[in-house]
mmCIF file of C-alpha atoms and ligand atoms in Angstrom:
data_model
loop_
_atom_site.group_PDB
_atom_site.id
_atom_site.type_symbol
_atom_site.label_atom_id
_atom_site.label_comp_id
_atom_site.label_asym_id
_atom_site.label_seq_id
_atom_site.Cartn_x
_atom_site.Cartn_y
_atom_site.Cartn_z
ATOM 1 C CA UNK A 1 25.656 65.823 -12.921
ATOM 2 C CA UNK A 2 22.711 65.532 -15.367
ATOM 3 C CA UNK A 3 24.079 62.210 -16.625
ATOM 4 C CA UNK A 4 24.384 60.855 -13.067
ATOM 5 C CA UNK A 5 20.880 62.202 -12.297
ATOM 6 C CA UNK A 6 19.366 60.381 -15.282
ATOM 7 C CA UNK A 7 21.163 57.226 -14.301
ATOM 8 C CA UNK A 8 19.817 57.438 -10.746
ATOM 9 C CA UNK A 9 16.312 58.066 -12.069
ATOM 10 C CA UNK A 10 16.666 55.133 -14.465
ATOM 11 C CA UNK A 11 17.863 52.878 -11.627
ATOM 12 C CA UNK A 12 15.039 54.046 -9.379
ATOM 13 C CA UNK A 13 12.499 53.255 -12.085
ATOM 14 C CA UNK A 14 14.093 49.913 -12.802
ATOM 15 C CA UNK A 15 14.513 48.909 -9.172
ATOM 16 C CA UNK A 16 10.938 48.087 -8.188
ATOM 17 C CA UNK A 17 10.438 46.237 -11.481
ATOM 18 C CA UNK A 18 13.526 44.156 -10.837
ATOM 19 C CA UNK A 19 12.584 43.544 -7.249
ATOM 20 C CA UNK A 20 8.985 42.456 -7.848
ATOM 21 C CA UNK A 21 9.588 40.740 -11.128
ATOM 22 C CA UNK A 22 12.278 38.583 -9.609
ATOM 23 C CA UNK A 23 10.298 37.785 -6.485
ATOM 24 C CA UNK A 24 8.941 34.299 -6.428
ATOM 25 C CA UNK A 25 7.536 32.116 -3.727
ATOM 26 C CA UNK A 26 8.887 28.681 -3.105
ATOM 27 C CA UNK A 27 7.174 26.005 -1.063
ATOM 28 C CA UNK A 28 9.303 24.416 1.623
ATOM 29 C CA UNK A 29 8.307 21.211 3.347
ATOM 30 C CA UNK A 30 8.660 21.491 7.107
ATOM 31 C CA UNK A 31 11.684 19.582 8.393
ATOM 32 C CA UNK A 32 13.222 19.215 4.922
ATOM 33 C CA UNK A 33 16.164 21.150 3.463
ATOM 34 C CA UNK A 34 15.558 23.743 0.780
ATOM 35 C CA UNK A 35 17.662 25.919 -1.457
ATOM 36 C CA UNK A 36 16.552 29.477 -2.232
ATOM 37 C CA UNK A 37 17.899 30.067 -5.720
ATOM 38 C CA UNK A 38 20.106 33.027 -6.499
ATOM 39 C CA UNK A 39 22.407 33.168 -9.545
ATOM 40 C CA UNK A 40 24.520 36.306 -9.895
ATOM 41 C CA UNK A 41 27.374 35.712 -12.374
ATOM 42 C CA UNK A 42 27.852 39.500 -12.657
ATOM 43 C CA UNK A 43 29.265 39.532 -9.104
ATOM 44 C CA UNK A 44 32.182 37.298 -10.106
ATOM 45 C CA UNK A 45 34.117 40.312 -11.362
ATOM 46 C CA UNK A 46 33.975 42.056 -7.966
ATOM 47 C CA UNK A 47 37.143 42.279 -5.916
ATOM 48 C CA UNK A 48 36.763 41.663 -2.160
ATOM 49 C CA UNK A 49 33.171 40.585 -2.771
ATOM 50 C CA UNK A 50 30.919 40.480 0.263
ATOM 51 C CA UNK A 51 27.270 39.552 0.373
ATOM 52 C CA UNK A 52 24.557 39.187 2.999
ATOM 53 C CA UNK A 53 21.366 37.141 3.062
ATOM 54 C CA UNK A 54 18.525 38.612 5.073
ATOM 55 C CA UNK A 55 15.427 36.998 6.475
ATOM 56 C CA UNK A 56 12.969 39.841 6.753
ATOM 57 C CA UNK A 57 15.105 42.636 8.253
ATOM 58 C CA UNK A 58 17.541 40.291 10.015
ATOM 59 C CA UNK A 59 20.892 39.274 8.509
ATOM 60 C CA UNK A 60 21.152 35.483 8.619
ATOM 61 C CA UNK A 61 24.331 34.965 6.545
ATOM 62 C CA UNK A 62 27.397 36.988 5.593
ATOM 63 C CA UNK A 63 30.124 35.936 3.177
ATOM 64 C CA UNK A 64 33.324 37.692 2.140
ATOM 65 C CA UNK A 65 35.634 36.546 -0.674
ATOM 66 C CA UNK A 66 38.958 38.331 -0.365
ATOM 67 C CA UNK A 67 41.353 39.205 -3.149
ATOM 68 C CA UNK A 68 43.861 36.724 -1.754
ATOM 69 C CA UNK A 69 41.326 33.868 -1.972
ATOM 70 C CA UNK A 70 40.384 33.883 1.684
ATOM 71 C CA UNK A 71 36.691 33.224 2.418
ATOM 72 C CA UNK A 72 34.806 34.278 5.516
ATOM 73 C CA UNK A 73 31.338 33.027 6.245
ATOM 74 C CA UNK A 74 29.064 33.644 9.193
ATOM 75 C CA UNK A 75 25.480 32.419 9.543
ATOM 76 C CA UNK A 76 22.650 31.478 11.879
ATOM 77 C CA UNK A 77 20.979 28.059 12.003
ATOM 78 C CA UNK A 78 23.589 26.356 9.762
ATOM 79 C CA UNK A 79 22.453 28.349 6.731
ATOM 80 C CA UNK A 80 25.020 28.248 3.924
ATOM 81 C CA UNK A 81 25.841 29.119 0.331
ATOM 82 C CA UNK A 82 27.527 26.707 -2.095
ATOM 83 C CA UNK A 83 31.276 26.299 -1.537
ATOM 84 C CA UNK A 84 32.136 27.375 -5.063
ATOM 85 C CA UNK A 85 29.833 30.420 -5.130
ATOM 86 C CA UNK A 86 32.650 32.823 -6.096
ATOM 87 C CA UNK A 87 33.455 30.598 -9.111
ATOM 88 C CA UNK A 88 29.984 29.522 -10.243
ATOM 89 C CA UNK A 89 27.976 32.627 -9.356
ATOM 90 C CA UNK A 90 25.507 30.436 -7.465
ATOM 91 C CA UNK A 91 24.790 32.302 -4.237
ATOM 92 C CA UNK A 92 21.671 30.275 -3.331
ATOM 93 C CA UNK A 93 20.811 30.164 0.349
ATOM 94 C CA UNK A 94 20.670 26.628 1.663
ATOM 95 C CA UNK A 95 18.435 25.949 4.680
ATOM 96 C CA UNK A 96 19.093 22.594 6.340
ATOM 97 C CA UNK A 97 15.565 22.339 7.739
ATOM 98 C CA UNK A 98 12.474 24.411 7.055
ATOM 99 C CA UNK A 99 10.384 25.509 10.047
ATOM 100 C CA UNK A 100 6.634 26.062 9.798
ATOM 101 C CA UNK A 101 7.113 29.499 11.358
ATOM 102 C CA UNK A 102 9.096 30.563 8.283
ATOM 103 C CA UNK A 103 5.872 30.636 6.280
ATOM 104 C CA UNK A 104 5.503 33.757 4.227
ATOM 105 C CA UNK A 105 9.015 34.969 4.998
ATOM 106 C CA UNK A 106 10.927 37.215 2.655
ATOM 107 C CA UNK A 107 14.584 36.340 2.015
ATOM 108 C CA UNK A 108 16.888 38.667 0.097
ATOM 109 C CA UNK A 109 20.510 38.880 -0.943
ATOM 110 C CA UNK A 110 22.394 42.169 -0.981
ATOM 111 C CA UNK A 111 25.948 43.009 -1.919
ATOM 112 C CA UNK A 112 27.789 44.705 0.941
ATOM 113 C CA UNK A 113 31.180 45.267 -0.645
ATOM 114 C CA UNK A 114 32.668 48.624 0.300
ATOM 115 C CA UNK A 115 30.572 49.020 3.444
ATOM 116 C CA UNK A 116 27.273 50.036 1.847
ATOM 117 C CA UNK A 117 24.466 47.630 0.997
ATOM 118 C CA UNK A 118 23.268 47.344 -2.567
ATOM 119 C CA UNK A 119 19.677 46.896 -3.535
ATOM 120 C CA UNK A 120 18.201 43.393 -3.208
ATOM 121 C CA UNK A 121 19.937 41.367 -5.897
ATOM 122 C CA UNK A 122 17.904 38.259 -5.155
ATOM 123 C CA UNK A 123 14.531 38.086 -3.505
ATOM 124 C CA UNK A 124 12.673 34.918 -2.594
ATOM 125 C CA UNK A 125 9.575 34.377 -0.517
ATOM 126 C CA UNK A 126 9.248 31.146 1.348
ATOM 127 C CA UNK A 127 5.974 29.435 2.118
ATOM 128 C CA UNK A 128 5.857 26.337 4.224
ATOM 129 C CA UNK A 129 3.666 23.278 4.370
ATOM 130 C CA UNK A 130 3.589 19.954 6.172
ATOM 131 C CA UNK A 131 1.562 16.816 5.575
ATOM 132 C CA UNK A 132 -1.102 15.753 8.017
ATOM 133 C CA UNK A 133 -1.286 12.281 9.477
ATOM 134 C CA UNK A 134 -3.901 9.894 8.116
ATOM 135 C CA UNK A 135 -7.125 10.745 9.951
ATOM 136 C CA UNK A 136 -7.920 8.423 12.823
ATOM 137 C CA UNK A 137 -11.624 7.703 12.684
ATOM 138 C CA UNK A 138 -13.351 6.124 15.655
ATOM 139 C CA UNK A 139 -16.878 5.416 16.672
ATOM 140 C CA UNK A 140 -17.492 6.379 20.246
ATOM 141 C CA UNK A 141 -19.838 4.646 22.597
ATOM 142 C CA UNK A 142 -23.002 6.716 22.421
ATOM 143 C CA UNK A 143 -24.647 7.422 25.733
ATOM 144 C CA UNK A 144 -28.021 8.291 24.311
ATOM 145 C CA UNK A 145 -29.831 5.745 22.192
ATOM 146 C CA UNK A 146 -30.266 6.348 18.489
ATOM 147 C CA UNK A 147 -27.273 8.685 18.280
ATOM 148 C CA UNK A 148 -23.990 7.745 16.735
ATOM 149 C CA UNK A 149 -20.861 9.702 17.677
ATOM 150 C CA UNK A 150 -17.776 9.589 15.483
ATOM 151 C CA UNK A 151 -14.450 11.249 16.189
ATOM 152 C CA UNK A 152 -11.747 12.071 13.680
ATOM 153 C CA UNK A 153 -8.219 13.268 14.447
ATOM 154 C CA UNK A 154 -5.223 14.274 12.398
ATOM 155 C CA UNK A 155 -1.993 15.918 13.498
ATOM 156 C CA UNK A 156 1.300 17.564 12.590
ATOM 157 C CA UNK A 157 0.348 19.454 9.428
ATOM 158 C CA UNK A 158 0.665 23.004 8.158
ATOM 159 C CA UNK A 159 -1.117 25.273 7.395
ATOM 160 C CA UNK A 160 -4.491 24.714 9.082
ATOM 161 C CA UNK A 161 -6.475 22.152 7.085
ATOM 162 C CA UNK A 162 -10.143 21.859 6.262
ATOM 163 C CA UNK A 163 -12.011 18.912 7.671
ATOM 164 C CA UNK A 164 -15.272 17.612 6.296
ATOM 165 C CA UNK A 165 -17.566 14.657 6.867
ATOM 166 C CA UNK A 166 -19.560 12.582 4.434
ATOM 167 C CA UNK A 167 -22.366 10.216 5.339
ATOM 168 C CA UNK A 168 -22.816 7.212 3.055
ATOM 169 C CA UNK A 169 -20.301 8.743 0.636
ATOM 170 C CA UNK A 170 -22.672 11.470 -0.544
ATOM 171 C CA UNK A 171 -24.491 13.449 2.129
ATOM 172 C CA UNK A 172 -23.055 16.252 4.195
ATOM 173 C CA UNK A 173 -24.052 16.126 7.840
ATOM 174 C CA UNK A 174 -26.648 18.695 8.974
ATOM 175 C CA UNK A 175 -25.287 21.929 10.426
ATOM 176 C CA UNK A 176 -24.731 21.660 14.161
ATOM 177 C CA UNK A 177 -23.863 17.983 13.985
ATOM 178 C CA UNK A 178 -20.145 18.683 13.704
ATOM 179 C CA UNK A 179 -17.728 20.262 16.188
ATOM 180 C CA UNK A 180 -14.185 20.836 14.952
ATOM 181 C CA UNK A 181 -11.208 22.180 16.888
ATOM 182 C CA UNK A 182 -7.902 23.229 15.313
ATOM 183 C CA UNK A 183 -4.921 23.630 17.673
ATOM 184 C CA UNK A 184 -1.520 25.011 16.668
ATOM 185 C CA UNK A 185 1.468 23.707 18.581
ATOM 186 C CA UNK A 186 2.946 26.647 20.504
ATOM 187 C CA UNK A 187 6.535 25.846 19.450
ATOM 188 C CA UNK A 188 6.402 24.193 16.063
ATOM 189 C CA UNK A 189 3.187 25.920 14.922
ATOM 190 C CA UNK A 190 2.096 22.626 13.375
ATOM 191 C CA UNK A 191 -1.642 22.042 13.562
ATOM 192 C CA UNK A 192 -3.711 19.292 15.134
ATOM 193 C CA UNK A 193 -7.314 18.989 14.139
ATOM 194 C CA UNK A 194 -10.042 16.996 15.811
ATOM 195 C CA UNK A 195 -13.693 16.769 14.978
ATOM 196 C CA UNK A 196 -16.790 15.068 16.355
ATOM 197 C CA UNK A 197 -19.848 14.115 14.375
ATOM 198 C CA UNK A 198 -23.053 13.387 16.275
ATOM 199 C CA UNK A 199 -25.920 12.236 14.187
ATOM 200 C CA UNK A 200 -29.029 10.048 14.190
ATOM 201 C CA UNK A 201 -28.028 7.035 12.204
ATOM 202 C CA UNK A 202 -29.264 3.681 11.179
ATOM 203 C CA UNK A 203 -26.948 0.970 12.475
ATOM 204 C CA UNK A 204 -25.018 0.134 9.333
ATOM 205 C CA UNK A 205 -24.446 3.604 7.986
ATOM 206 C CA UNK A 206 -20.912 4.580 6.909
ATOM 207 C CA UNK A 207 -19.140 7.869 7.483
ATOM 208 C CA UNK A 208 -16.010 9.338 5.938
ATOM 209 C CA UNK A 209 -13.725 11.957 7.460
ATOM 210 C CA UNK A 210 -11.759 14.068 4.958
ATOM 211 C CA UNK A 211 -8.749 16.235 5.857
ATOM 212 C CA UNK A 212 -7.482 18.547 3.134
ATOM 213 C CA UNK A 213 -4.264 20.533 2.960
ATOM 214 C CA UNK A 214 -4.814 22.768 -0.077
ATOM 215 C CA UNK A 215 -1.205 23.988 0.021
ATOM 216 C CA UNK A 216 -0.021 20.467 -0.810
ATOM 217 C CA UNK A 217 -3.068 19.429 -2.841
ATOM 218 C CA UNK A 218 -3.290 16.698 -0.300
ATOM 219 C CA UNK A 219 -6.554 14.964 0.585
ATOM 220 C CA UNK A 220 -6.537 12.314 3.270
ATOM 221 C CA UNK A 221 -9.592 10.377 4.248
ATOM 222 C CA UNK A 222 -10.680 7.591 6.537
ATOM 223 C CA UNK A 223 -13.915 5.797 6.252
ATOM 224 C CA UNK A 224 -15.834 3.545 8.598
ATOM 225 C CA UNK A 225 -16.714 1.165 5.740
ATOM 226 C CA UNK A 226 -13.387 -0.621 5.608
ATOM 227 C CA UNK A 227 -13.327 -1.128 9.352
ATOM 228 C CA UNK A 228 -16.838 -2.433 9.443
ATOM 229 C CA UNK A 229 -16.527 -4.560 6.345
ATOM 230 C CA UNK A 230 -14.017 -6.765 8.120
ATOM 231 C CA UNK A 231 -16.248 -6.938 11.187
ATOM 232 C CA UNK A 232 -19.208 -7.953 9.034
ATOM 233 C CA UNK A 233 -17.072 -10.489 7.215
ATOM 234 C CA UNK A 234 -15.875 -12.006 10.462
ATOM 235 C CA UNK A 235 -19.407 -12.179 11.745
ATOM 236 C CA UNK A 236 -20.613 -13.699 8.495
ATOM 237 C CA UNK A 237 -18.040 -16.478 8.578
ATOM 238 C CA UNK A 238 -18.790 -17.072 12.253
ATOM 239 C CA UNK A 239 -22.499 -17.310 11.440
ATOM 240 C CA UNK A 240 -21.738 -19.725 8.594
ATOM 241 C CA UNK A 241 -19.709 -21.886 10.946
ATOM 242 C CA UNK A 242 -22.476 -21.995 13.580
ATOM 243 C CA UNK A 243 -25.091 -22.641 10.917
ATOM 244 C CA UNK A 244 -23.189 -25.552 9.398
ATOM 245 C CA UNK A 245 -22.504 -27.049 12.836
ATOM 246 C CA UNK A 246 -26.167 -26.835 13.785
ATOM 247 C CA UNK A 247 -27.112 -28.266 10.401
ATOM 248 C CA UNK A 248 -24.737 -31.217 10.904
ATOM 249 C CA UNK A 249 -26.136 -31.918 14.366
ATOM 250 C CA UNK A 250 -29.745 -31.674 13.178
ATOM 251 C CA UNK A 251 -29.083 -33.940 10.191
ATOM 252 C CA UNK A 252 -27.212 -36.377 12.444
ATOM 253 C CA UNK A 253 -30.083 -36.487 14.939
ATOM 254 C CA UNK A 254 -32.597 -36.965 12.124
ATOM 255 C CA UNK A 255 -30.533 -39.807 10.635
ATOM 256 C CA UNK A 256 -30.149 -41.494 14.029
ATOM 257 C CA UNK A 257 -33.858 -41.089 14.766
ATOM 258 C CA UNK A 258 -34.659 -42.505 11.359
ATOM 259 C CA UNK A 259 -32.326 -45.472 11.833
ATOM 260 C CA UNK A 260 -33.603 -46.110 15.373
ATOM 261 C CA UNK A 261 -37.193 -45.946 14.164
ATOM 262 C CA UNK A 262 -36.378 -48.284 11.293
ATOM 263 C CA UNK A 263 -34.785 -50.728 13.753
ATOM 264 C CA UNK A 264 -37.802 -50.430 15.995
ATOM 265 C CA UNK A 265 -40.097 -51.184 13.040
ATOM 266 C CA UNK A 266 -37.922 -54.123 12.049
ATOM 267 C CA UNK A 267 -38.087 -55.536 15.555
ATOM 268 C CA UNK A 268 -41.839 -55.114 15.774
ATOM 269 C CA UNK A 269 -42.122 -56.734 12.385
ATOM 270 C CA UNK A 270 -39.841 -59.532 13.553
ATOM 271 C CA UNK A 271 -41.889 -60.169 16.665
ATOM 272 C CA UNK A 272 -45.032 -60.304 14.554
ATOM 273 C CA UNK A 273 -43.353 -62.797 12.238
ATOM 274 C CA UNK A 274 -42.161 -64.724 15.257
ATOM 275 C CA UNK A 275 -45.699 -64.874 16.630
ATOM 276 C CA UNK A 276 -47.150 -66.117 13.350
ATOM 277 C CA UNK A 277 -48.106 -69.793 13.731
ATOM 278 C CA UNK A 278 -47.084 -70.855 10.206
ATOM 279 C CA UNK A 279 -43.586 -69.556 10.839
ATOM 280 C CA UNK A 280 -43.404 -71.326 14.204
ATOM 281 C CA UNK A 281 -41.638 -74.395 12.769
ATOM 282 C CA UNK A 282 -38.884 -72.164 11.353
ATOM 283 C CA UNK A 283 -38.836 -70.300 14.609
ATOM 284 C CA UNK A 284 -38.428 -73.549 16.484
ATOM 285 C CA UNK A 285 -35.567 -74.660 14.282
ATOM 286 C CA UNK A 286 -33.671 -71.524 14.887
ATOM 287 C CA UNK A 287 -34.605 -71.335 18.465
ATOM 288 C CA UNK A 288 -32.056 -70.713 21.112
ATOM 289 C CA UNK A 289 -28.733 -69.830 19.322
ATOM 290 C CA UNK A 290 -30.305 -68.244 16.226
ATOM 291 C CA UNK A 291 -32.756 -66.209 18.180
ATOM 292 C CA UNK A 292 -30.046 -64.620 20.205
ATOM 293 C CA UNK A 293 -28.079 -63.831 17.053
ATOM 294 C CA UNK A 294 -31.117 -62.276 15.424
ATOM 295 C CA UNK A 295 -31.889 -60.336 18.549
ATOM 296 C CA UNK A 296 -28.375 -59.045 18.767
ATOM 297 C CA UNK A 297 -27.651 -58.372 15.122
ATOM 298 C CA UNK A 298 -30.005 -55.416 14.744
ATOM 299 C CA UNK A 299 -28.553 -53.953 17.934
ATOM 300 C CA UNK A 300 -25.045 -53.711 16.475
ATOM 301 C CA UNK A 301 -25.789 -51.149 13.731
ATOM 302 C CA UNK A 302 -27.732 -49.088 16.244
ATOM 303 C CA UNK A 303 -24.737 -48.865 18.510
ATOM 304 C CA UNK A 304 -22.459 -47.950 15.615
ATOM 305 C CA UNK A 305 -24.819 -45.198 14.430
ATOM 306 C CA UNK A 306 -25.073 -43.657 17.845
ATOM 307 C CA UNK A 307 -21.308 -43.580 18.124
ATOM 308 C CA UNK A 308 -20.946 -41.663 14.839
HETATM 309 C C1 LIG B 401 40.614 43.991 -0.626
HETATM 310 O O1 LIG B 401 40.818 43.781 0.780
HETATM 311 C C2 LIG B 401 42.188 43.801 1.140
HETATM 312 C C3 LIG B 401 42.268 43.474 2.600
HETATM 313 O O2 LIG B 401 41.191 43.965 3.327
HETATM 314 C C4 LIG B 401 42.757 45.178 0.808
HETATM 315 O O3 LIG B 401 44.101 45.199 1.124
HETATM 316 C C5 LIG B 401 42.577 45.462 -0.662
HETATM 317 O O4 LIG B 401 42.999 46.776 -0.972
HETATM 318 C C6 LIG B 401 41.127 45.341 -1.047
HETATM 319 N N1 LIG B 401 40.973 45.520 -2.489
HETATM 320 C C7 LIG B 401 40.067 46.303 -3.037
HETATM 321 C C8 LIG B 401 40.093 46.379 -4.518
HETATM 322 O O5 LIG B 401 39.272 46.916 -2.376
HETATM 323 C C1 LIG B 402 1.280 31.186 5.142
HETATM 324 O O1 LIG B 402 1.585 32.078 4.111
HETATM 325 C C2 LIG B 402 0.543 32.272 3.173
HETATM 326 C C3 LIG B 402 1.059 33.142 2.032
HETATM 327 O O2 LIG B 402 1.205 34.469 2.409
HETATM 328 C C4 LIG B 402 -0.637 32.914 3.880
HETATM 329 O O3 LIG B 402 -1.691 33.073 2.970
HETATM 330 C C5 LIG B 402 -1.074 31.999 4.998
HETATM 331 O O4 LIG B 402 -2.101 32.608 5.741
HETATM 332 C C6 LIG B 402 0.076 31.683 5.920
HETATM 333 N N1 LIG B 402 -0.374 30.697 6.848
HETATM 334 C C7 LIG B 402 -0.170 30.790 8.142
HETATM 335 C C8 LIG B 402 -0.762 29.724 8.976
HETATM 336 O O5 LIG B 402 0.458 31.690 8.630
HETATM 337 C C1 LIG B 403 28.056 54.720 1.320
HETATM 338 O O1 LIG B 403 26.969 55.505 0.855
HETATM 339 C C2 LIG B 403 27.024 56.861 1.308
HETATM 340 C C3 LIG B 403 25.802 57.575 0.794
HETATM 341 O O2 LIG B 403 24.696 56.740 0.816
HETATM 342 C C4 LIG B 403 28.297 57.537 0.795
HETATM 343 O O3 LIG B 403 28.403 58.812 1.267
HETATM 344 C C5 LIG B 403 29.495 56.717 1.223
HETATM 345 O O4 LIG B 403 30.677 57.246 0.637
HETATM 346 C C6 LIG B 403 29.358 55.280 0.788
HETATM 347 N N1 LIG B 403 30.473 54.510 1.300
HETATM 348 C C7 LIG B 403 31.232 53.722 0.541
HETATM 349 C C8 LIG B 403 32.355 53.040 1.222
HETATM 350 O O5 LIG B 403 31.036 53.586 -0.670
HETATM 351 C C1 LIG B 404 -0.911 17.114 18.404
HETATM 352 O O1 LIG B 404 -0.961 15.698 18.360
HETATM 353 C C2 LIG B 404 0.256 15.070 18.678
HETATM 354 C C3 LIG B 404 0.111 13.588 18.459
HETATM 355 O O2 LIG B 404 -1.180 13.172 18.649
HETATM 356 C C4 LIG B 404 0.643 15.412 20.107
HETATM 357 O O3 LIG B 404 1.878 14.826 20.416
HETATM 358 C C5 LIG B 404 0.743 16.919 20.234
HETATM 359 O O4 LIG B 404 1.011 17.280 21.559
HETATM 360 C C6 LIG B 404 -0.532 17.579 19.793
HETATM 361 N N1 LIG B 404 -0.351 19.018 19.782
HETATM 362 C C7 LIG B 404 -1.273 19.864 20.252
HETATM 363 C C8 LIG B 404 -0.978 21.324 20.131
HETATM 364 O O5 LIG B 404 -2.311 19.475 20.765
HETATM 365 C C1 LIG B 405 -1.665 21.917 -6.632
HETATM 366 O O1 LIG B 405 -2.510 21.918 -7.777
HETATM 367 C C2 LIG B 405 -2.438 23.136 -8.528
HETATM 368 C C3 LIG B 405 -3.438 23.065 -9.629
HETATM 369 O O2 LIG B 405 -3.804 21.778 -9.923
HETATM 370 C C4 LIG B 405 -1.008 23.281 -9.037
HETATM 371 O O3 LIG B 405 -0.903 24.509 -9.730
HETATM 372 C C5 LIG B 405 -0.034 23.295 -7.880
HETATM 373 O O4 LIG B 405 1.279 23.364 -8.341
HETATM 374 C C6 LIG B 405 -0.214 22.067 -7.048
HETATM 375 N N1 LIG B 405 0.630 22.176 -5.864
HETATM 376 C C7 LIG B 405 1.358 21.167 -5.408
HETATM 377 C C8 LIG B 405 2.137 21.432 -4.180
HETATM 378 O O5 LIG B 405 1.391 20.081 -5.970
HETATM 379 C C1 LIG B 406 -18.456 -0.674 12.942
HETATM 380 O O1 LIG B 406 -19.695 -1.127 13.404
HETATM 381 C C2 LIG B 406 -19.684 -1.635 14.720
HETATM 382 C C3 LIG B 406 -21.083 -2.077 15.088
HETATM 383 O O2 LIG B 406 -21.882 -2.177 13.967
HETATM 384 C C4 LIG B 406 -19.211 -0.567 15.680
HETATM 385 O O3 LIG B 406 -19.099 -1.086 16.969
HETATM 386 C C5 LIG B 406 -17.872 -0.068 15.243
HETATM 387 O O4 LIG B 406 -17.460 0.993 16.073
HETATM 388 C C6 LIG B 406 -17.924 0.424 13.822
HETATM 389 N N1 LIG B 406 -16.619 0.875 13.399
HETATM 390 C C7 LIG B 406 -16.386 2.142 13.054
HETATM 391 C C8 LIG B 406 -15.012 2.488 12.671
HETATM 392 O O5 LIG B 406 -17.261 3.005 13.048
#
């Protein structure tokens, strides 16, 4: 009796230490499979071994390995243990798909051979997390002049994220300028977050929306710079195109005007020459055929220039 008493006392003292020392939290990604580790080689010697995995107080898996080699397994939600558990001592619980609602859930393995449950031989706490979508940043049409309204949305993450805004990469918006709503999905418990920033801004100011999921060390951000840079670039090239076209036209007109004026001067000069008495003899010689040629020749380049 005293020996058994001491042993019980020893076990009672040891139990909480074992329980809490062995407890560890693992992070499961929502929608992905996970294995909750549990290695118990000491169980391999048991005859008619039976174990149970519990989620909180609820039994989610039962396995029995009979003396004759028969194996019975029952579980919820396609939970399982490795096929060769009774040979390898690996009794890890395999979840095919983690749900966000399983955050902060305590899983434990107990031995149930002989009808009574043992203490928790394995104990694992599960925390869950899911990535958010890249924030969708949009500039809304502002109804009042001088105000810029930006909206930022991100969805499907877990747990609830933090959302912050940055103006020109360095300033935080003034308090009251931001309205943020976080909505959990009633079934999946995944969060959507949406935020609006209303602020007095100069036209070309840039804003950044930052969504952080500390559980995953994940920081996602979208910035209005990249969007607007392309717009500015497009505009710039468009402006360059218009400018060069206008320049070409102006230069062309100037050249034509210059040429026309030159031709005009030439003609005036010619007439003057023609009227000069001492050149009259030459003028006479050339008279009818030459005159027409000379009259027409200057016309030809003019026509060509105007066509160009
Ligand atoms: C194991 O289970 C079988 C069938 O239930 C039984 O006949 C056998 O006696 C059990 N063995 C032990 C050691 O409990
Ligand atoms: C998830 O579990 C962690 C760890 O206990 C807890 O701090 C957190 O509040 C839980 N999150 C949600 C959304 O339940
Ligand atoms: C189960 O435990 C109770 C006491 O907690 C004991 O009386 C009983 O004999 C045990 N049953 C088996 C099958 O070991
Ligand atoms: C969260 O956003 C997604 C995609 O935008 C949508 O399908 C879903 O219904 C939203 N959930 C909630 C709770 O608003
Ligand atoms: C997040 O970062 C901390 C410290 O840098 C690290 O301890 C932790 O393991 C990281 N978590 C993930 C999910 O990467
Ligand atoms: C970029 O600037 C233009 C006008 O300057 C604006 O219409 C557009 O919404 C801006 N884009 C973003 C993402 O803020």
